[in-house]
């Protein structure tokens, strides 16, 4: 049986089996340390009985709120942000080691983030960025109710022009409306056609 436990700075020496994957964005050490210093009690890892890391992440919300309402650690790297009707939960990173995929760990993490974003923080939607070339993840998110809101040019850098005349390092900003978004303003039918620069995306 796997265990969810707090993420420690020393775990950065043990998460290569998760991060050394073509689709997983690996951040600089300062990024992880900033999350650990800002939300230390919300950074968690999913650990196998052998001690091998299966996945990691956080939700940047006050622990006392979550502890009383959920009584469980939260395994997805995210944050709450945005003014007014743009207030939403954002998935910064969600990753599961290749050998632990297809166990619905990512779906469970996403469901938990959506529930917290909706019920505790009253967000209008949940969003995430995913590489346009990552068709497996895009398909999974679409099955979970997410749709493309816009395409962000060169969000992950640039590899040059790829299939369809667009850069393969572009990102889709995918969104899923929550109950508070009664008019469904956080989604649009033609999101794949809306293109903006990474500089203008917030």
mmCIF file of C-alpha atoms in Angstrom:
data_model
loop_
_atom_site.group_PDB
_atom_site.id
_atom_site.type_symbol
_atom_site.label_atom_id
_atom_site.label_comp_id
_atom_site.label_asym_id
_atom_site.label_seq_id
_atom_site.Cartn_x
_atom_site.Cartn_y
_atom_site.Cartn_z
ATOM 1 C CA UNK A 1 0.000 0.000 0.000
ATOM 2 C CA UNK A 2 1.386 3.425 -0.905
ATOM 3 C CA UNK A 3 1.633 6.326 1.523
ATOM 4 C CA UNK A 4 1.161 10.078 1.161
ATOM 5 C CA UNK A 5 3.689 11.968 3.258
ATOM 6 C CA UNK A 6 5.138 15.490 3.442
ATOM 7 C CA UNK A 7 7.620 16.438 0.706
ATOM 8 C CA UNK A 8 11.065 17.258 2.136
ATOM 9 C CA UNK A 9 13.897 19.167 0.457
ATOM 10 C CA UNK A 10 15.964 15.964 0.463
ATOM 11 C CA UNK A 11 13.307 14.303 -1.716
ATOM 12 C CA UNK A 12 14.744 16.307 -4.598
ATOM 13 C CA UNK A 13 17.626 13.813 -4.517
ATOM 14 C CA UNK A 14 15.179 10.924 -4.976
ATOM 15 C CA UNK A 15 12.661 12.024 -7.602
ATOM 16 C CA UNK A 16 14.645 11.279 -10.764
ATOM 17 C CA UNK A 17 12.413 8.288 -11.534
ATOM 18 C CA UNK A 18 9.526 10.778 -11.733
ATOM 19 C CA UNK A 19 11.185 13.803 -13.328
ATOM 20 C CA UNK A 20 13.369 12.105 -15.938
ATOM 21 C CA UNK A 21 10.505 11.739 -18.361
ATOM 22 C CA UNK A 22 10.021 13.599 -21.630
ATOM 23 C CA UNK A 23 6.644 15.049 -20.577
ATOM 24 C CA UNK A 24 7.526 16.063 -17.018
ATOM 25 C CA UNK A 25 8.688 19.643 -16.588
ATOM 26 C CA UNK A 26 11.682 19.747 -14.267
ATOM 27 C CA UNK A 27 12.136 23.065 -12.510
ATOM 28 C CA UNK A 28 15.217 24.570 -10.915
ATOM 29 C CA UNK A 29 15.953 23.799 -7.293
ATOM 30 C CA UNK A 30 14.831 27.328 -6.325
ATOM 31 C CA UNK A 31 11.345 26.642 -7.667
ATOM 32 C CA UNK A 32 10.819 23.583 -5.485
ATOM 33 C CA UNK A 33 12.375 25.322 -2.476
ATOM 34 C CA UNK A 34 10.066 28.318 -2.931
ATOM 35 C CA UNK A 35 7.024 26.036 -2.817
ATOM 36 C CA UNK A 36 8.455 24.200 0.203
ATOM 37 C CA UNK A 37 9.117 27.482 2.013
ATOM 38 C CA UNK A 38 5.760 29.019 1.107
ATOM 39 C CA UNK A 39 3.567 25.927 1.568
ATOM 40 C CA UNK A 40 5.751 23.423 3.504
ATOM 41 C CA UNK A 41 2.929 21.432 5.021
ATOM 42 C CA UNK A 42 1.165 21.000 1.691
ATOM 43 C CA UNK A 43 4.014 19.542 -0.347
ATOM 44 C CA UNK A 44 3.474 15.800 -0.495
ATOM 45 C CA UNK A 45 4.867 12.713 -2.135
ATOM 46 C CA UNK A 46 3.174 9.443 -2.937
ATOM 47 C CA UNK A 47 5.591 6.759 -1.802
ATOM 48 C CA UNK A 48 5.603 3.031 -2.581
ATOM 49 C CA UNK A 49 6.174 0.463 0.197
ATOM 50 C CA UNK A 50 9.763 0.138 -1.036
ATOM 51 C CA UNK A 51 10.359 3.849 -0.344
ATOM 52 C CA UNK A 52 10.466 4.690 -4.064
ATOM 53 C CA UNK A 53 8.653 7.907 -4.981
ATOM 54 C CA UNK A 54 5.545 7.389 -7.120
ATOM 55 C CA UNK A 55 4.497 11.033 -7.573
ATOM 56 C CA UNK A 56 4.619 14.412 -5.860
ATOM 57 C CA UNK A 57 2.947 17.773 -5.523
ATOM 58 C CA UNK A 58 1.154 20.322 -3.347
ATOM 59 C CA UNK A 59 -1.823 22.610 -3.065
ATOM 60 C CA UNK A 60 -0.937 26.049 -1.713
ATOM 61 C CA UNK A 61 -3.785 26.467 0.744
ATOM 62 C CA UNK A 62 -3.653 26.827 4.535
ATOM 63 C CA UNK A 63 -3.284 23.449 6.241
ATOM 64 C CA UNK A 64 -5.751 24.144 9.027
ATOM 65 C CA UNK A 65 -8.483 24.633 6.421
ATOM 66 C CA UNK A 66 -7.672 21.430 4.587
ATOM 67 C CA UNK A 67 -7.003 19.322 7.664
ATOM 68 C CA UNK A 68 -10.369 20.086 9.142
ATOM 69 C CA UNK A 69 -12.297 19.549 5.898
ATOM 70 C CA UNK A 70 -10.382 16.785 4.137
ATOM 71 C CA UNK A 71 -8.282 15.051 6.792
ATOM 72 C CA UNK A 72 -5.758 14.037 4.123
ATOM 73 C CA UNK A 73 -2.613 15.424 2.447
ATOM 74 C CA UNK A 74 -2.989 16.856 -1.060
ATOM 75 C CA UNK A 75 -0.784 15.408 -3.811
ATOM 76 C CA UNK A 76 -0.753 17.947 -6.670
ATOM 77 C CA UNK A 77 1.464 20.996 -7.234
ATOM 78 C CA UNK A 78 -0.853 23.943 -7.710
ATOM 79 C CA UNK A 79 -2.026 27.337 -6.529
ATOM 80 C CA UNK A 80 -5.065 29.584 -6.340
ATOM 81 C CA UNK A 81 -4.856 32.820 -8.275
ATOM 82 C CA UNK A 82 -6.684 35.427 -10.316
ATOM 83 C CA UNK A 83 -8.873 38.479 -9.705
ATOM 84 C CA UNK A 84 -12.683 38.445 -9.663
ATOM 85 C CA UNK A 85 -14.200 35.911 -12.054
ATOM 86 C CA UNK A 86 -10.669 34.760 -12.940
ATOM 87 C CA UNK A 87 -10.222 33.313 -9.400
ATOM 88 C CA UNK A 88 -9.292 29.682 -10.018
ATOM 89 C CA UNK A 89 -7.231 26.679 -9.067
ATOM 90 C CA UNK A 90 -4.136 26.223 -11.226
ATOM 91 C CA UNK A 91 -2.268 22.941 -11.631
ATOM 92 C CA UNK A 92 1.417 23.887 -11.639
ATOM 93 C CA UNK A 93 2.666 20.305 -11.905
ATOM 94 C CA UNK A 94 1.250 16.856 -11.629
ATOM 95 C CA UNK A 95 3.508 13.921 -12.243
ATOM 96 C CA UNK A 96 3.552 10.196 -11.658
ATOM 97 C CA UNK A 97 6.578 7.960 -12.231
ATOM 98 C CA UNK A 98 6.241 5.886 -15.426
ATOM 99 C CA UNK A 99 6.214 2.591 -13.531
ATOM 100 C CA UNK A 100 3.211 3.763 -11.448
ATOM 101 C CA UNK A 101 1.084 5.116 -14.269
ATOM 102 C CA UNK A 102 -2.293 3.639 -15.212
ATOM 103 C CA UNK A 103 -3.231 3.293 -11.536
ATOM 104 C CA UNK A 104 -5.493 6.382 -11.640
ATOM 105 C CA UNK A 105 -3.148 8.319 -9.328
ATOM 106 C CA UNK A 106 -3.218 11.422 -11.565
ATOM 107 C CA UNK A 107 -7.021 11.323 -11.837
ATOM 108 C CA UNK A 108 -7.341 11.098 -8.068
ATOM 109 C CA UNK A 109 -4.947 14.025 -7.587
ATOM 110 C CA UNK A 110 -6.852 16.120 -10.131
ATOM 111 C CA UNK A 111 -10.208 15.289 -8.562
ATOM 112 C CA UNK A 112 -8.916 16.391 -5.191
ATOM 113 C CA UNK A 113 -7.610 19.699 -6.589
ATOM 114 C CA UNK A 114 -10.950 20.324 -8.291
ATOM 115 C CA UNK A 115 -12.863 19.583 -5.102
ATOM 116 C CA UNK A 116 -10.678 21.896 -3.009
ATOM 117 C CA UNK A 117 -10.813 24.636 -5.670
ATOM 118 C CA UNK A 118 -14.596 24.433 -5.780
ATOM 119 C CA UNK A 119 -15.706 23.702 -2.244
ATOM 120 C CA UNK A 120 -13.107 25.446 -0.115
ATOM 121 C CA UNK A 121 -11.819 28.274 -2.317
ATOM 122 C CA UNK A 122 -14.934 28.879 -4.411
ATOM 123 C CA UNK A 123 -12.993 29.056 -7.673
ATOM 124 C CA UNK A 124 -14.673 29.615 -11.009
ATOM 125 C CA UNK A 125 -12.556 27.022 -12.820
ATOM 126 C CA UNK A 126 -9.407 24.903 -12.697
ATOM 127 C CA UNK A 127 -6.758 25.337 -15.366
ATOM 128 C CA UNK A 128 -3.472 23.773 -16.395
ATOM 129 C CA UNK A 129 -0.912 24.077 -19.163
ATOM 130 C CA UNK A 130 0.093 21.027 -21.189
ATOM 131 C CA UNK A 131 2.426 20.634 -24.172
ATOM 132 C CA UNK A 132 0.426 20.603 -27.396
ATOM 133 C CA UNK A 133 2.369 17.498 -28.468
ATOM 134 C CA UNK A 134 1.406 15.550 -25.314
ATOM 135 C CA UNK A 135 -1.638 13.863 -26.823
ATOM 136 C CA UNK A 136 -1.931 11.236 -24.059
ATOM 137 C CA UNK A 137 -2.242 13.888 -21.332
ATOM 138 C CA UNK A 138 -4.566 16.040 -23.455
ATOM 139 C CA UNK A 139 -6.819 13.041 -24.019
ATOM 140 C CA UNK A 140 -6.843 12.256 -20.278
ATOM 141 C CA UNK A 141 -7.713 15.861 -19.381
ATOM 142 C CA UNK A 142 -10.469 15.993 -22.017
ATOM 143 C CA UNK A 143 -11.992 12.820 -20.562
ATOM 144 C CA UNK A 144 -11.947 14.582 -17.183
ATOM 145 C CA UNK A 145 -13.953 17.509 -18.589
ATOM 146 C CA UNK A 146 -11.173 19.947 -19.529
ATOM 147 C CA UNK A 147 -11.141 21.762 -22.850
ATOM 148 C CA UNK A 148 -8.622 23.969 -24.628
ATOM 149 C CA UNK A 149 -9.124 27.643 -23.784
ATOM 150 C CA UNK A 150 -6.146 28.997 -25.763
ATOM 151 C CA UNK A 151 -2.768 28.080 -27.217
ATOM 152 C CA UNK A 152 0.292 29.738 -25.654
ATOM 153 C CA UNK A 153 3.145 30.146 -28.149
ATOM 154 C CA UNK A 154 6.561 28.828 -27.081
ATOM 155 C CA UNK A 155 5.435 28.417 -23.467
ATOM 156 C CA UNK A 156 7.991 25.660 -22.862
ATOM 157 C CA UNK A 157 10.664 27.216 -25.092
ATOM 158 C CA UNK A 158 10.995 26.478 -28.782
ATOM 159 C CA UNK A 159 11.885 23.504 -30.950
ATOM 160 C CA UNK A 160 11.013 25.259 -34.188
ATOM 161 C CA UNK A 161 8.110 24.594 -36.491
ATOM 162 C CA UNK A 162 6.635 21.125 -36.133
ATOM 163 C CA UNK A 163 3.475 19.362 -37.282
ATOM 164 C CA UNK A 164 0.814 21.654 -38.689
ATOM 165 C CA UNK A 165 3.249 24.570 -38.947
ATOM 166 C CA UNK A 166 3.210 25.283 -35.193
ATOM 167 C CA UNK A 167 5.890 24.997 -32.531
ATOM 168 C CA UNK A 168 5.759 21.717 -30.619
ATOM 169 C CA UNK A 169 6.747 23.524 -27.428
ATOM 170 C CA UNK A 170 3.538 25.531 -27.416
ATOM 171 C CA UNK A 171 1.145 24.852 -24.549
ATOM 172 C CA UNK A 172 -2.600 24.455 -24.400
ATOM 173 C CA UNK A 173 -4.234 26.301 -21.514
ATOM 174 C CA UNK A 174 -6.923 23.767 -20.628
ATOM 175 C CA UNK A 175 -9.795 24.662 -18.312
ATOM 176 C CA UNK A 176 -12.626 22.966 -16.519
ATOM 177 C CA UNK A 177 -15.487 25.142 -15.260
ATOM 178 C CA UNK A 178 -16.647 24.717 -11.682
ATOM 179 C CA UNK A 179 -20.156 25.260 -10.293
ATOM 180 C CA UNK A 180 -19.514 28.951 -9.587
ATOM 181 C CA UNK A 181 -18.977 29.607 -13.316
ATOM 182 C CA UNK A 182 -22.702 29.429 -14.093
ATOM 183 C CA UNK A 183 -22.337 31.145 -17.478
ATOM 184 C CA UNK A 184 -19.360 28.959 -18.475
ATOM 185 C CA UNK A 185 -17.181 32.000 -19.255
ATOM 186 C CA UNK A 186 -14.015 30.024 -18.508
ATOM 187 C CA UNK A 187 -14.414 27.849 -21.609
ATOM 188 C CA UNK A 188 -14.817 28.490 -25.328
ATOM 189 C CA UNK A 189 -15.548 26.223 -28.303
ATOM 190 C CA UNK A 190 -12.664 27.481 -30.483
ATOM 191 C CA UNK A 191 -9.834 27.492 -27.932
ATOM 192 C CA UNK A 192 -7.344 25.763 -30.221
ATOM 193 C CA UNK A 193 -7.669 28.710 -32.641
ATOM 194 C CA UNK A 194 -6.950 31.381 -30.019
ATOM 195 C CA UNK A 195 -3.176 31.928 -29.972
ATOM 196 C CA UNK A 196 -1.224 34.266 -27.716
ATOM 197 C CA UNK A 197 2.375 34.757 -26.695
ATOM 198 C CA UNK A 198 3.784 33.295 -23.486
ATOM 199 C CA UNK A 199 4.613 36.861 -22.423
ATOM 200 C CA UNK A 200 0.939 37.872 -22.550
ATOM 201 C CA UNK A 201 -0.375 34.759 -20.807
ATOM 202 C CA UNK A 202 -1.034 35.161 -17.102
#
